[in-house]
mmCIF file of C-alpha atoms in Angstrom:
data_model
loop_
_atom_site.group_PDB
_atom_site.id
_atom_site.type_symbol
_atom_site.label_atom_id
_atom_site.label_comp_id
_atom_site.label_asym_id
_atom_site.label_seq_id
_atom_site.Cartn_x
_atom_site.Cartn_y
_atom_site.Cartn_z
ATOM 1 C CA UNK A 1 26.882 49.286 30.574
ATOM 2 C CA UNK A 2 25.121 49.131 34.241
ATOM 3 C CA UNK A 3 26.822 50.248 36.845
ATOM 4 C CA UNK A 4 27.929 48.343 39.761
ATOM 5 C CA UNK A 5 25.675 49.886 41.931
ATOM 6 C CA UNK A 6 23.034 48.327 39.548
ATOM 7 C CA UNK A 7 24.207 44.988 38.638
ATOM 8 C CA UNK A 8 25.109 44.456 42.627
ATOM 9 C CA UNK A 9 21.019 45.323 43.481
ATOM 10 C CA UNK A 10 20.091 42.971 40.415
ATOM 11 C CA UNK A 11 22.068 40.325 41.868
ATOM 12 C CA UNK A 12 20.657 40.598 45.717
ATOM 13 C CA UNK A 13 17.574 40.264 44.106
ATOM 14 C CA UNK A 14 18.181 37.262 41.954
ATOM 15 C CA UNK A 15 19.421 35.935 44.782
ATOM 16 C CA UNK A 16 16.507 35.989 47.176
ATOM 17 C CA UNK A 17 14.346 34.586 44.078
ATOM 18 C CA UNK A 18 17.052 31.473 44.086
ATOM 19 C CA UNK A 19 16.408 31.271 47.875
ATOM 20 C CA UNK A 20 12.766 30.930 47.639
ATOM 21 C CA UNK A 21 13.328 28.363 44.754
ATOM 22 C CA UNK A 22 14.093 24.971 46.202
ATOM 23 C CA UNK A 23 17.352 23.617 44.328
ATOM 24 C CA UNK A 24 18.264 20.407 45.787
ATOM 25 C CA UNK A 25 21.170 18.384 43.851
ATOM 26 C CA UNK A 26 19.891 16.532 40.733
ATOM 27 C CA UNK A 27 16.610 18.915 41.611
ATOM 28 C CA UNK A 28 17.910 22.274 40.120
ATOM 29 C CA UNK A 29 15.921 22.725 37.079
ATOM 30 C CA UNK A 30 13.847 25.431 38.740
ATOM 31 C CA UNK A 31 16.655 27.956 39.643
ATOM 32 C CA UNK A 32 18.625 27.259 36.122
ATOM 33 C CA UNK A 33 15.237 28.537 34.859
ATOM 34 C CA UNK A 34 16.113 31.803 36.749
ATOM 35 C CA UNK A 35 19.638 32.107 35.829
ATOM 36 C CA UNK A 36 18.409 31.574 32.329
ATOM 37 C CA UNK A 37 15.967 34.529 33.003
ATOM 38 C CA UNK A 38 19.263 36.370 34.140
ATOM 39 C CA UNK A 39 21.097 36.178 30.875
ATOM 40 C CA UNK A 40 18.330 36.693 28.654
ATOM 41 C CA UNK A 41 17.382 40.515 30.964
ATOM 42 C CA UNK A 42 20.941 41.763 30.305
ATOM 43 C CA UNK A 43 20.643 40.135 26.679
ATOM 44 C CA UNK A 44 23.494 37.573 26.778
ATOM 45 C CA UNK A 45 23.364 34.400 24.887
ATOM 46 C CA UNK A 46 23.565 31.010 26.969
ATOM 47 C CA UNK A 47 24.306 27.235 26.632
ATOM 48 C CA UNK A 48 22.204 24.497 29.053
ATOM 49 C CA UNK A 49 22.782 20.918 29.350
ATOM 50 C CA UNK A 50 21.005 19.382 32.168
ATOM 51 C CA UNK A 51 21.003 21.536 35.274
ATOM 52 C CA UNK A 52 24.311 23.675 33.913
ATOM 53 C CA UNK A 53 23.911 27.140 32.176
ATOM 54 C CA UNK A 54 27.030 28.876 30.670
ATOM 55 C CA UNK A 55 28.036 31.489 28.944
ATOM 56 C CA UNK A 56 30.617 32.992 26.956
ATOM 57 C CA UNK A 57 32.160 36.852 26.579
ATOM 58 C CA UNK A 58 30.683 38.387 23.545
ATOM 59 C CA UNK A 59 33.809 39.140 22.315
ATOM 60 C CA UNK A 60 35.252 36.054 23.291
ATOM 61 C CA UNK A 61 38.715 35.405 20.584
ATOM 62 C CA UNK A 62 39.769 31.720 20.214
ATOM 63 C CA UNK A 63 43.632 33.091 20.017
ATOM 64 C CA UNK A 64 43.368 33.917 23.428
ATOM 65 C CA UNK A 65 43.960 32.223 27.270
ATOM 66 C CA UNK A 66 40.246 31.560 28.872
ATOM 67 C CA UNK A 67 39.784 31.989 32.471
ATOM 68 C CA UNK A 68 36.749 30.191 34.051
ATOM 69 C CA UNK A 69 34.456 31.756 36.645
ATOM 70 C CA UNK A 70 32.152 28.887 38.476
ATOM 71 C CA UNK A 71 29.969 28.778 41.526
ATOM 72 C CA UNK A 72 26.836 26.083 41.939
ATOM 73 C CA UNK A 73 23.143 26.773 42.231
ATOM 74 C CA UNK A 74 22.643 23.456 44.265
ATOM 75 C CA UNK A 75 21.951 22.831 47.958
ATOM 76 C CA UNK A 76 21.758 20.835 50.479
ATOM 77 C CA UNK A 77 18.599 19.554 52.330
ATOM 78 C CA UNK A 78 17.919 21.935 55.176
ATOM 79 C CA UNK A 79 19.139 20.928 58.614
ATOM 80 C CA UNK A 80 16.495 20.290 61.313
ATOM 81 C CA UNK A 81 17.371 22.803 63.483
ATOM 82 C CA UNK A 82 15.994 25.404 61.293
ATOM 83 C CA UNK A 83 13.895 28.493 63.303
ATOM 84 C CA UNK A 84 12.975 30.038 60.021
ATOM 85 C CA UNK A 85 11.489 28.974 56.893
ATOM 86 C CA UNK A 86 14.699 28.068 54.562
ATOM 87 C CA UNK A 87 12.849 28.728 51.796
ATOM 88 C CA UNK A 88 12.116 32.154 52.706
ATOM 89 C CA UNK A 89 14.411 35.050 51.546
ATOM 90 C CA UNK A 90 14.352 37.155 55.166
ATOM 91 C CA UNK A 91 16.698 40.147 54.779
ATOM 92 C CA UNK A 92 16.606 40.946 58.857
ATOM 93 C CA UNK A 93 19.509 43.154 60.478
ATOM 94 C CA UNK A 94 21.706 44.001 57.425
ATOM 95 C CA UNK A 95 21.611 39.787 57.150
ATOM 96 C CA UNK A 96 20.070 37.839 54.305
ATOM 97 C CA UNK A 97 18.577 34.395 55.657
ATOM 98 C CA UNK A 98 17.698 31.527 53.078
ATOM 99 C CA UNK A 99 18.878 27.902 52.433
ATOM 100 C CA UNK A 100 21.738 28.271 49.713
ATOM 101 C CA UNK A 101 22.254 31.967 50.724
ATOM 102 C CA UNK A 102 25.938 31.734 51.844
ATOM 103 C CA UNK A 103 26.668 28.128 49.841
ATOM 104 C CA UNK A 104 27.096 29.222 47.334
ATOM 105 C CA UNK A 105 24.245 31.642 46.394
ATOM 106 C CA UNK A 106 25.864 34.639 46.902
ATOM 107 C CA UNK A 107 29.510 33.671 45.064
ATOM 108 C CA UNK A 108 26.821 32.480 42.375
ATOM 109 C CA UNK A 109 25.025 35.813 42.145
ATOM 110 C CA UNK A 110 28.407 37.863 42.350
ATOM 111 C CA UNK A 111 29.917 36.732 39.912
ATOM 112 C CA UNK A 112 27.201 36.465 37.417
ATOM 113 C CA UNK A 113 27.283 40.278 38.169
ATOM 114 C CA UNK A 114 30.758 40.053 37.443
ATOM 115 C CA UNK A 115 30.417 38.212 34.203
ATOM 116 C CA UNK A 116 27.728 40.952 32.988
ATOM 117 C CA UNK A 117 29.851 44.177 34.054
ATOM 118 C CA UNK A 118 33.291 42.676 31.544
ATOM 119 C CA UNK A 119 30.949 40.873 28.537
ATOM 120 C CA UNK A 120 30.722 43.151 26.100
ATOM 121 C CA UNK A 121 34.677 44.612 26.824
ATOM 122 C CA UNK A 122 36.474 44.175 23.932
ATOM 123 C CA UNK A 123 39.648 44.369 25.054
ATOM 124 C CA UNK A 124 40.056 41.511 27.591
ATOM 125 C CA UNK A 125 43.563 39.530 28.061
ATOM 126 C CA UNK A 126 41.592 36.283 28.636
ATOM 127 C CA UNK A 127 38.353 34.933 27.313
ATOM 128 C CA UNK A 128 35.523 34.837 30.182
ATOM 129 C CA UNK A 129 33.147 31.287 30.417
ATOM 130 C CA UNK A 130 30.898 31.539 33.576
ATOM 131 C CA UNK A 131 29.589 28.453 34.148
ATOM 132 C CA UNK A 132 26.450 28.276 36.987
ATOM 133 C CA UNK A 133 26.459 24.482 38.163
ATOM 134 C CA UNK A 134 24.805 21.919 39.433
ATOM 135 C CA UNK A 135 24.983 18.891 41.584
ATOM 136 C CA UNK A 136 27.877 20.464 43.323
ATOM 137 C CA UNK A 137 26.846 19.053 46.837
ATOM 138 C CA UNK A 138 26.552 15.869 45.654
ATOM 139 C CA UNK A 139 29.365 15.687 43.793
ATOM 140 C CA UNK A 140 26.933 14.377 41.021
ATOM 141 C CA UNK A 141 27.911 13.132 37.009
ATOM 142 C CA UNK A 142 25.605 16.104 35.922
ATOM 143 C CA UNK A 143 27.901 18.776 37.259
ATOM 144 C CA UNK A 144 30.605 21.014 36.377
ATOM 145 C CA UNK A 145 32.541 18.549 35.193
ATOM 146 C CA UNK A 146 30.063 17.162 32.478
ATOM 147 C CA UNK A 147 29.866 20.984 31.146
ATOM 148 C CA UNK A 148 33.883 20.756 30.763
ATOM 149 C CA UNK A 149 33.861 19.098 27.219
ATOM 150 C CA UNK A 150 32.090 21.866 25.667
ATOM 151 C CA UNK A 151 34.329 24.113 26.668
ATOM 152 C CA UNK A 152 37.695 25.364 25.598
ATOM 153 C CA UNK A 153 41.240 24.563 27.056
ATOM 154 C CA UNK A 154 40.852 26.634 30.405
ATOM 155 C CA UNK A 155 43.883 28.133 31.610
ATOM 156 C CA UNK A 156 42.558 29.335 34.715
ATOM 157 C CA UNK A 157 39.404 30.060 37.199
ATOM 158 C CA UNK A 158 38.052 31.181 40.124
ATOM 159 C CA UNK A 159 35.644 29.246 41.853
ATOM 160 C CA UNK A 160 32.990 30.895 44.069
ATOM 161 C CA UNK A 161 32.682 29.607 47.964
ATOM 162 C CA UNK A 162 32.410 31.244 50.738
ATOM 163 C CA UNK A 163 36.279 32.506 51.810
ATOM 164 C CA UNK A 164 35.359 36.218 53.529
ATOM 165 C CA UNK A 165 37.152 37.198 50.021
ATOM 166 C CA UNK A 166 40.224 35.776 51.220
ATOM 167 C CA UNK A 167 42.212 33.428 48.336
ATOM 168 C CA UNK A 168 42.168 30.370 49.253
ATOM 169 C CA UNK A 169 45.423 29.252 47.129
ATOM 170 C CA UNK A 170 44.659 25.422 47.526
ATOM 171 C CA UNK A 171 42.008 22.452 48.125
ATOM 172 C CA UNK A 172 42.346 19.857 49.841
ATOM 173 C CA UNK A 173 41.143 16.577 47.217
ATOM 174 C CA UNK A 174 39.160 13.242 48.866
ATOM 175 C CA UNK A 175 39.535 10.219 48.034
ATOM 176 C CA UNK A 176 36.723 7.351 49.826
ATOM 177 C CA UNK A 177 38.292 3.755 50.528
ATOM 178 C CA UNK A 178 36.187 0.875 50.966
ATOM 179 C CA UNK A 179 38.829 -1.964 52.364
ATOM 180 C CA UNK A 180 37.823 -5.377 52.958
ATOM 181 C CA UNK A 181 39.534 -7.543 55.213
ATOM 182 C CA UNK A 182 39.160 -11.098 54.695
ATOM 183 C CA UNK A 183 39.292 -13.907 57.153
ATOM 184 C CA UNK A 184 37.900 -17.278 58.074
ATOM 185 C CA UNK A 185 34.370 -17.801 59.249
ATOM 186 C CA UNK A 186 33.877 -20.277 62.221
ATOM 187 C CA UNK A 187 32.261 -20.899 65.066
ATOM 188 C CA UNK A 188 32.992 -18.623 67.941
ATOM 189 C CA UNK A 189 33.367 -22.104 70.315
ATOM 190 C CA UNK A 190 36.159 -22.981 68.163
ATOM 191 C CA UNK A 191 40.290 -21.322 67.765
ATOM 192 C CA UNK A 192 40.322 -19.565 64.685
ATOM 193 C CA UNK A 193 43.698 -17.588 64.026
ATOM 194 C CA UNK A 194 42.181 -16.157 60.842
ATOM 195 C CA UNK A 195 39.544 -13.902 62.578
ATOM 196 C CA UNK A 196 38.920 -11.011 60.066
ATOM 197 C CA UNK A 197 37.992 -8.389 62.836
ATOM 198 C CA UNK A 198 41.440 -9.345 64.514
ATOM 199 C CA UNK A 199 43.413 -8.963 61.310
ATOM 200 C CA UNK A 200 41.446 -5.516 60.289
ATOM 201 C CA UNK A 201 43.206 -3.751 63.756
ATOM 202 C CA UNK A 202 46.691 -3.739 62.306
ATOM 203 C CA UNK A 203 45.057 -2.178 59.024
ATOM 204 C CA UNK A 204 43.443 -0.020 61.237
ATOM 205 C CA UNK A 205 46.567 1.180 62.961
ATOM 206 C CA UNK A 206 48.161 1.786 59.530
ATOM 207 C CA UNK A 207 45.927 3.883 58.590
ATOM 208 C CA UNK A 208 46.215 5.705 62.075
ATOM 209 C CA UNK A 209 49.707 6.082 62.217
ATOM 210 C CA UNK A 210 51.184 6.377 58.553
ATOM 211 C CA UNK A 211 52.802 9.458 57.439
ATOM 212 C CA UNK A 212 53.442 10.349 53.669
ATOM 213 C CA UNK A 213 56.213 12.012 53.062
ATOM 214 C CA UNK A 214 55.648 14.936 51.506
ATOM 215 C CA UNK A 215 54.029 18.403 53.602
ATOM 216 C CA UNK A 216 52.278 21.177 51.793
ATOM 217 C CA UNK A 217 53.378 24.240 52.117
ATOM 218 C CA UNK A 218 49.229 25.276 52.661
ATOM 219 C CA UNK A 219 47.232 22.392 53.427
ATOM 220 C CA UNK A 220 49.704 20.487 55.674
ATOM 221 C CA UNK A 221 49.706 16.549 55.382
ATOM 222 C CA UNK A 222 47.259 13.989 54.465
ATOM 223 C CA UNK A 223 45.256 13.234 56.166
ATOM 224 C CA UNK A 224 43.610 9.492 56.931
ATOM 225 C CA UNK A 225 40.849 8.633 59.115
ATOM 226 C CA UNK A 226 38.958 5.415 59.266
ATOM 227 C CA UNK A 227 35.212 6.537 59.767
ATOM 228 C CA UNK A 228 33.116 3.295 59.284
ATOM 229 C CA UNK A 229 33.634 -0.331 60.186
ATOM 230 C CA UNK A 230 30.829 -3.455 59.826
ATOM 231 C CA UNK A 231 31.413 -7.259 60.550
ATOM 232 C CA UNK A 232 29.113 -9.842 61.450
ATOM 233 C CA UNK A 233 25.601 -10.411 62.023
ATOM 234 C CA UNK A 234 25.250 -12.640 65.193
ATOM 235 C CA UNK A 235 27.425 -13.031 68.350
ATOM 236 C CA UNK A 236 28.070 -16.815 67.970
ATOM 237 C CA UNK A 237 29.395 -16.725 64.217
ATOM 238 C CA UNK A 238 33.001 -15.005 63.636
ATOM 239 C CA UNK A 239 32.477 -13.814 60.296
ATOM 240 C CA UNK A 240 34.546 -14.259 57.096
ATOM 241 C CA UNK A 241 34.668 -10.030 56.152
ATOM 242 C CA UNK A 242 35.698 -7.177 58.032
ATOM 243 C CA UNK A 243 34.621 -3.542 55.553
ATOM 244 C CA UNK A 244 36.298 -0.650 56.589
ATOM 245 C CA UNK A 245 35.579 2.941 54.636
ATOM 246 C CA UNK A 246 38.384 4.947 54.765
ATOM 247 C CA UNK A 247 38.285 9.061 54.269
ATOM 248 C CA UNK A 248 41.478 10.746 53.123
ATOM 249 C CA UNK A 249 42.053 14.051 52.585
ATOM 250 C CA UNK A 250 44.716 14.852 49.717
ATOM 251 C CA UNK A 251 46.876 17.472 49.652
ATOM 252 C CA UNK A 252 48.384 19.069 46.362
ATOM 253 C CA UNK A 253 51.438 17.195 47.262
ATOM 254 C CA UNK A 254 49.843 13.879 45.751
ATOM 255 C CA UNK A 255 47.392 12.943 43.184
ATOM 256 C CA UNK A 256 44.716 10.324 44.406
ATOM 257 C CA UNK A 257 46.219 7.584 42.305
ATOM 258 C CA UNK A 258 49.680 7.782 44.661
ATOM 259 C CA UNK A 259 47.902 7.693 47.552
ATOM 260 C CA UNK A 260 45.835 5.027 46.620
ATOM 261 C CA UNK A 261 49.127 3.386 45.500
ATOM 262 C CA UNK A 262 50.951 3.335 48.766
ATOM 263 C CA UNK A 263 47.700 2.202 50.519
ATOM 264 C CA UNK A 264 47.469 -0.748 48.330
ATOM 265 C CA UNK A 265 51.334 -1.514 49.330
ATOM 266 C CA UNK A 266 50.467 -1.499 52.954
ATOM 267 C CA UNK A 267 47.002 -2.862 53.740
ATOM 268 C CA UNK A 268 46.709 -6.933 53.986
ATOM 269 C CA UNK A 269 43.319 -6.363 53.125
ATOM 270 C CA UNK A 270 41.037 -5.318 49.376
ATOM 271 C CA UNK A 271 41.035 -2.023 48.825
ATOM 272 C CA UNK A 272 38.043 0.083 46.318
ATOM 273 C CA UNK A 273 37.923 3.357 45.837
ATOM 274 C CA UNK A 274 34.981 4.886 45.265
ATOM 275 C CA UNK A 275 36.293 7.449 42.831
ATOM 276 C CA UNK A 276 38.809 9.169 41.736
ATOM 277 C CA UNK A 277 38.034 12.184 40.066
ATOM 278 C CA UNK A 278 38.176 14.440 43.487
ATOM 279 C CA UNK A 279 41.807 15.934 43.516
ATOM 280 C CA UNK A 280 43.494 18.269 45.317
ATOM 281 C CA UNK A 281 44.017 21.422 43.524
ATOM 282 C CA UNK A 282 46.133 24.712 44.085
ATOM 283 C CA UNK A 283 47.210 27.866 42.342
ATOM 284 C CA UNK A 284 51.133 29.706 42.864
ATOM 285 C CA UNK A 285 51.186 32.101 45.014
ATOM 286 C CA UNK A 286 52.639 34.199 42.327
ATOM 287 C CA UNK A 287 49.840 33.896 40.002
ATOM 288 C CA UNK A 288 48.261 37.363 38.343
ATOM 289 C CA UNK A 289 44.524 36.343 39.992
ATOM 290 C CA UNK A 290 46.229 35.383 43.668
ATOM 291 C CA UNK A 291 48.500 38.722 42.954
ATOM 292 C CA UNK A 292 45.792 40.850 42.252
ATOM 293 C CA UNK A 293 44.134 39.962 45.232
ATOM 294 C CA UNK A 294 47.335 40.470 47.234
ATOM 295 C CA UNK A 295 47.519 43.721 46.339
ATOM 296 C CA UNK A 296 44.137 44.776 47.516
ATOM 297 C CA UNK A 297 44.643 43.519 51.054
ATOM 298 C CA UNK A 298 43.559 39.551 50.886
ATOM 299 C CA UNK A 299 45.175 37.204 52.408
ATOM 300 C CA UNK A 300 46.413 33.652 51.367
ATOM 301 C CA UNK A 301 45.367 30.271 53.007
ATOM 302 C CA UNK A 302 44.312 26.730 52.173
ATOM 303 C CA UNK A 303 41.244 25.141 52.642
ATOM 304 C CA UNK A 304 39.926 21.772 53.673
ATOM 305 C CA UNK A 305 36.741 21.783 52.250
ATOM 306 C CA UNK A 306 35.898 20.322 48.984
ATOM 307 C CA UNK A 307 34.787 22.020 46.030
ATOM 308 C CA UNK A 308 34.093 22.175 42.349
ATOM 309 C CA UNK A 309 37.668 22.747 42.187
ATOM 310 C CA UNK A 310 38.454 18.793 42.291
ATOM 311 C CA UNK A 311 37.108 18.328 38.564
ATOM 312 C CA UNK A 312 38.912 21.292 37.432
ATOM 313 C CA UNK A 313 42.756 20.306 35.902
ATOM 314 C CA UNK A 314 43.803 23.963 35.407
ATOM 315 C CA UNK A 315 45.079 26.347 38.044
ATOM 316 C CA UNK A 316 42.755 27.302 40.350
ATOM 317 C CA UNK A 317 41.740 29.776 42.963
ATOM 318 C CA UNK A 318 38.589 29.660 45.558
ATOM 319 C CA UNK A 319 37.363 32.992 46.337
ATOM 320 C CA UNK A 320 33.698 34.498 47.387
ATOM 321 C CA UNK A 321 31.592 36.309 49.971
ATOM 322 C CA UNK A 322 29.994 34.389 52.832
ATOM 323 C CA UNK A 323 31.881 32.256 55.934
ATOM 324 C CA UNK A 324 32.482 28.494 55.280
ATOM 325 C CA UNK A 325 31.361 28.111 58.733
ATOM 326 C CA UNK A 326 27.428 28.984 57.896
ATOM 327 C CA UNK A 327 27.417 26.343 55.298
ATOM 328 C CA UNK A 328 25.135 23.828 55.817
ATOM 329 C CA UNK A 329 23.849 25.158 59.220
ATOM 330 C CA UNK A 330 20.349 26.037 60.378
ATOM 331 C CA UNK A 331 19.409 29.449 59.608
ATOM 332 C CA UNK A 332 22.282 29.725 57.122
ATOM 333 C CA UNK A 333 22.624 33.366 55.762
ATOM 334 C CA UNK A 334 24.766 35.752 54.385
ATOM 335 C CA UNK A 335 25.684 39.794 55.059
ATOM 336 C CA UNK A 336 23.968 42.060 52.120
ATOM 337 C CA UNK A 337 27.577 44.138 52.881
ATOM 338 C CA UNK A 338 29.467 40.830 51.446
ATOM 339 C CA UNK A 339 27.787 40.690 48.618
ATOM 340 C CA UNK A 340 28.428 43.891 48.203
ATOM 341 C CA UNK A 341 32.243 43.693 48.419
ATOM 342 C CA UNK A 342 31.707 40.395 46.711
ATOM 343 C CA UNK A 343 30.825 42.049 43.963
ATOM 344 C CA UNK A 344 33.195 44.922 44.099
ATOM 345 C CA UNK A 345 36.548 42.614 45.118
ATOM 346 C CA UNK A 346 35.625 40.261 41.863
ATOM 347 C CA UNK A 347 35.523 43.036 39.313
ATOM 348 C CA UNK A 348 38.982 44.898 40.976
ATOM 349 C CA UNK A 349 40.952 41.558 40.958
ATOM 350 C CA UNK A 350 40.236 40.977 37.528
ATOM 351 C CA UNK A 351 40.091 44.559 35.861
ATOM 352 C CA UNK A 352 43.945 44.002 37.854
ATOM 353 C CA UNK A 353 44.709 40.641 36.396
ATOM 354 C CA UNK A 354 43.691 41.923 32.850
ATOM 355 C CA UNK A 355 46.577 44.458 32.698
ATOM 356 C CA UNK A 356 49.604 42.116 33.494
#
C-alpha cells in the first residue's frame, strides 16, 4: 500500500493535469480520460458511462452498508476578470492557481486518494463506491444522478466541496418557478381592470412576505425571491401575460413538492417548475461520519450552496478542502496545505467511522 505521503503528491499532481485540461459541463470527456489513467496506475478496475467514472472497493461484500464518496470533474466557464491563464496549473506562494482548482478539483483529487489508500482493506464496515462526476455545474441529465442506477442501495456519502474541512451537516435544495400571470390585453387609451402587470404585484408581495412554518435547526427558513419579471413589447399595448421566475431555496424542513404545494394555494397566477429533482438534503448530527469529524476538531454548519447532494436520497454530508468563496472567481485557486489536510482529515474520519 502507498503511503499517504505518496498518494497525497500523486493527487497534487493529477490535479494540476485536470487544471490544464479544459472540463466544461457536458465537455468533460478529456479529464475522465485522466481519472481513468488514475485507476488503471494504482491498478483498480473502473465503470464509465458518459462523462462519469466509478469504482468499487476490491473487496467490496454485497451483505454490507455502502457509503458513497463523490466530487465532480466539471467547471465552469472562466470569469473575465481572470489575470492568469485558467488553464494553467501555477503553484505560486504555497497556492495552486487553475480553473476547477478549488471547485471541486481538489475534493475530487482527495478523495480519489482516499478511495486508493482503503481499496484493497479487507476489513471495511461499509462498502466504498467513488464516483468522479460530471455535469455537476450544470446540474446536467448526464451527472451523478444518471450513475445512481448502477449502483447499490447507498446508505450514506460524503460529497466533496469546498467547506475548509468543516461538515457541512445540511444543503439547502432549489426549486425554479416560472409563474404566469394572466390578464386582459387592451389598449392602453382604454380602462382595463384586468391588467396582468397590476395583478402580478400582489403575487409579487406573496412571494415577498410569506413565511412557512417550519425553521431549520441549520439552514434557517426558506427562502423566496422573485429574480426575473417580462411583460409587454410596446408602450401603447397592455399585454395579456405577466412571467415571473421565482428562486427558492429549500430547507430540509420541506421537500420541493410542499413548497410547490403551498405556492400553488396562494398565487392567482400559473405556476411551472422547472424541476424537481434539486432537494434539500441533511445528515444527524449524531451520525458516525459527522461524529468522527467532531471528534477531530470540525465544526458543524449548513450551507446554502447547491450541490450534488440534491440527487442523492441517502444521508448525506458535504465535506472538502478549498473556501466556497473562491468558487467561480477569477484566479480561483486552492492552498497545496489543504489538500494536504484534505487528504489526511478524509482518511482519519473514516478509518474513525469504520470502528463504530
Amino acid at each position: 500500500m502507498k503511503n499517504i505521503a505518496t498518494l497525497t503528491q500523486e493527487a497534487i499532481s493529477l490535479l494540476k493535469s485536470l487544471i490544464e485540461t479544459p472540463s466544461f459541463s457536458s465537455e468533460e470527456d478529456q479529464t475522465a480520460l485522466l481519472i481513468e489513467n488514475w485507476f488503471n496506475q494504482n491498478e483498480i478496475p473502473f465503470n464509465r458511462e458518459n462523462n462519469n467514472v466509478w469504482a468499487f472497493n476490491k473487496y467490496f461484500d454485497e451483505n454490507k452498508p455502502t457509503l458513497l464518496l463523490n466530487s465532480h470533474h466539471d467547471t465552469v466557464k472562466p470569469n473575465q476578470a481572470y489575470t492568469n491563464d485558467p488553464f494553467k496549473a501555477i503553484e505560486k506562494d504555497g497556492k495552486l492557481f487553475g480553473l476547477g482548482s478549488n471547485d471541486a478539483g481538489g475534493c475530487l483529487v482527495s478523495l480519489l486518494a482516499t478511495f486508493v489508500h482503503f481499496y484493497e482493506n479487507q476489513n471495511l464496515s461499509h462498502n466504498l463506491v467513488i464516483v468522479a462526476s460530471a455535469e455537476e455545474e450544470s446540474s446536467g441529465k448526464n451527472g451523478l444522478n444518471s450513475v445512481l442506477k448502477h449502483l447499490p442501495e447507498l446508505d450514506c456519502a460524503i460529497v466533496g466541496e469546498p467547506t475548509l474541512m468543516q461538515l457541512a451537516v445540511a444543503e439547502k435544495g432549489l426549486l425554479v418557478l416560472d409563474v404566469k400571470v394572466k390578464g386582459t390585453a387592451s389598449h392602453a387609451a382604454h380602462q382595463n381592470d384586468d391588467n396582468s402587470l397590476y395583478k402580478s404585484i400582489p403575487v409579487m408581495e406573496w412571494f415577498k412576505n410569506y413565511k412557512f412554518d417550519k425553521i431549520s435547526d441549520v439552514l434557517g427558513p426558506v427562502k423566496m425571491t422573485v429574480t426575473q419579471i417580462s411583460a409587454g413589447k410596446q408602450h401603447n399595448v397592455v399585454p395579456s401575460e405577466c412571467d415571473l421566475v421565482v428562486d427558492i431555496r429549500v430547507t430540509d424542513r420541506y421537500t420541493n413538492a410542499e413548497i410547490l404545494e403551498v405556492v400553488k394555494a396562494n398565487v392567482n397566477a400559473e405556476v411551472t417548475p422547472r424541476s424537481m429533482h434539486l432537494n434539500a438534503s441533511s445528515i444527524p448530527v449524531t451520525h458516525g461520519l459527522v461524529q468522527a469529524g467532531i471528534a477531530l476538531g470540525r465544526t458543524t454548519y449548513g450551507s446554502p450552496t447547491l450541490s450534488d447532494q440534491s440527487v442523492l436520497s441517502c444521508q448525506s454530508l458535504k465535506l472538502g478542502p478549498g473556501e466556497t468563496l473562491r468558487s467561480h472567481s477569477a484566479d480561483e485557486f486552492i492552498f497545496i496545505n489543504e489538500i494536504e489536510e484534505g487528504v489526511d482529515l478524509y482518511i482519519k474520519i473514516l478509518t474513525d467511522f469504520f470502528k463504530l
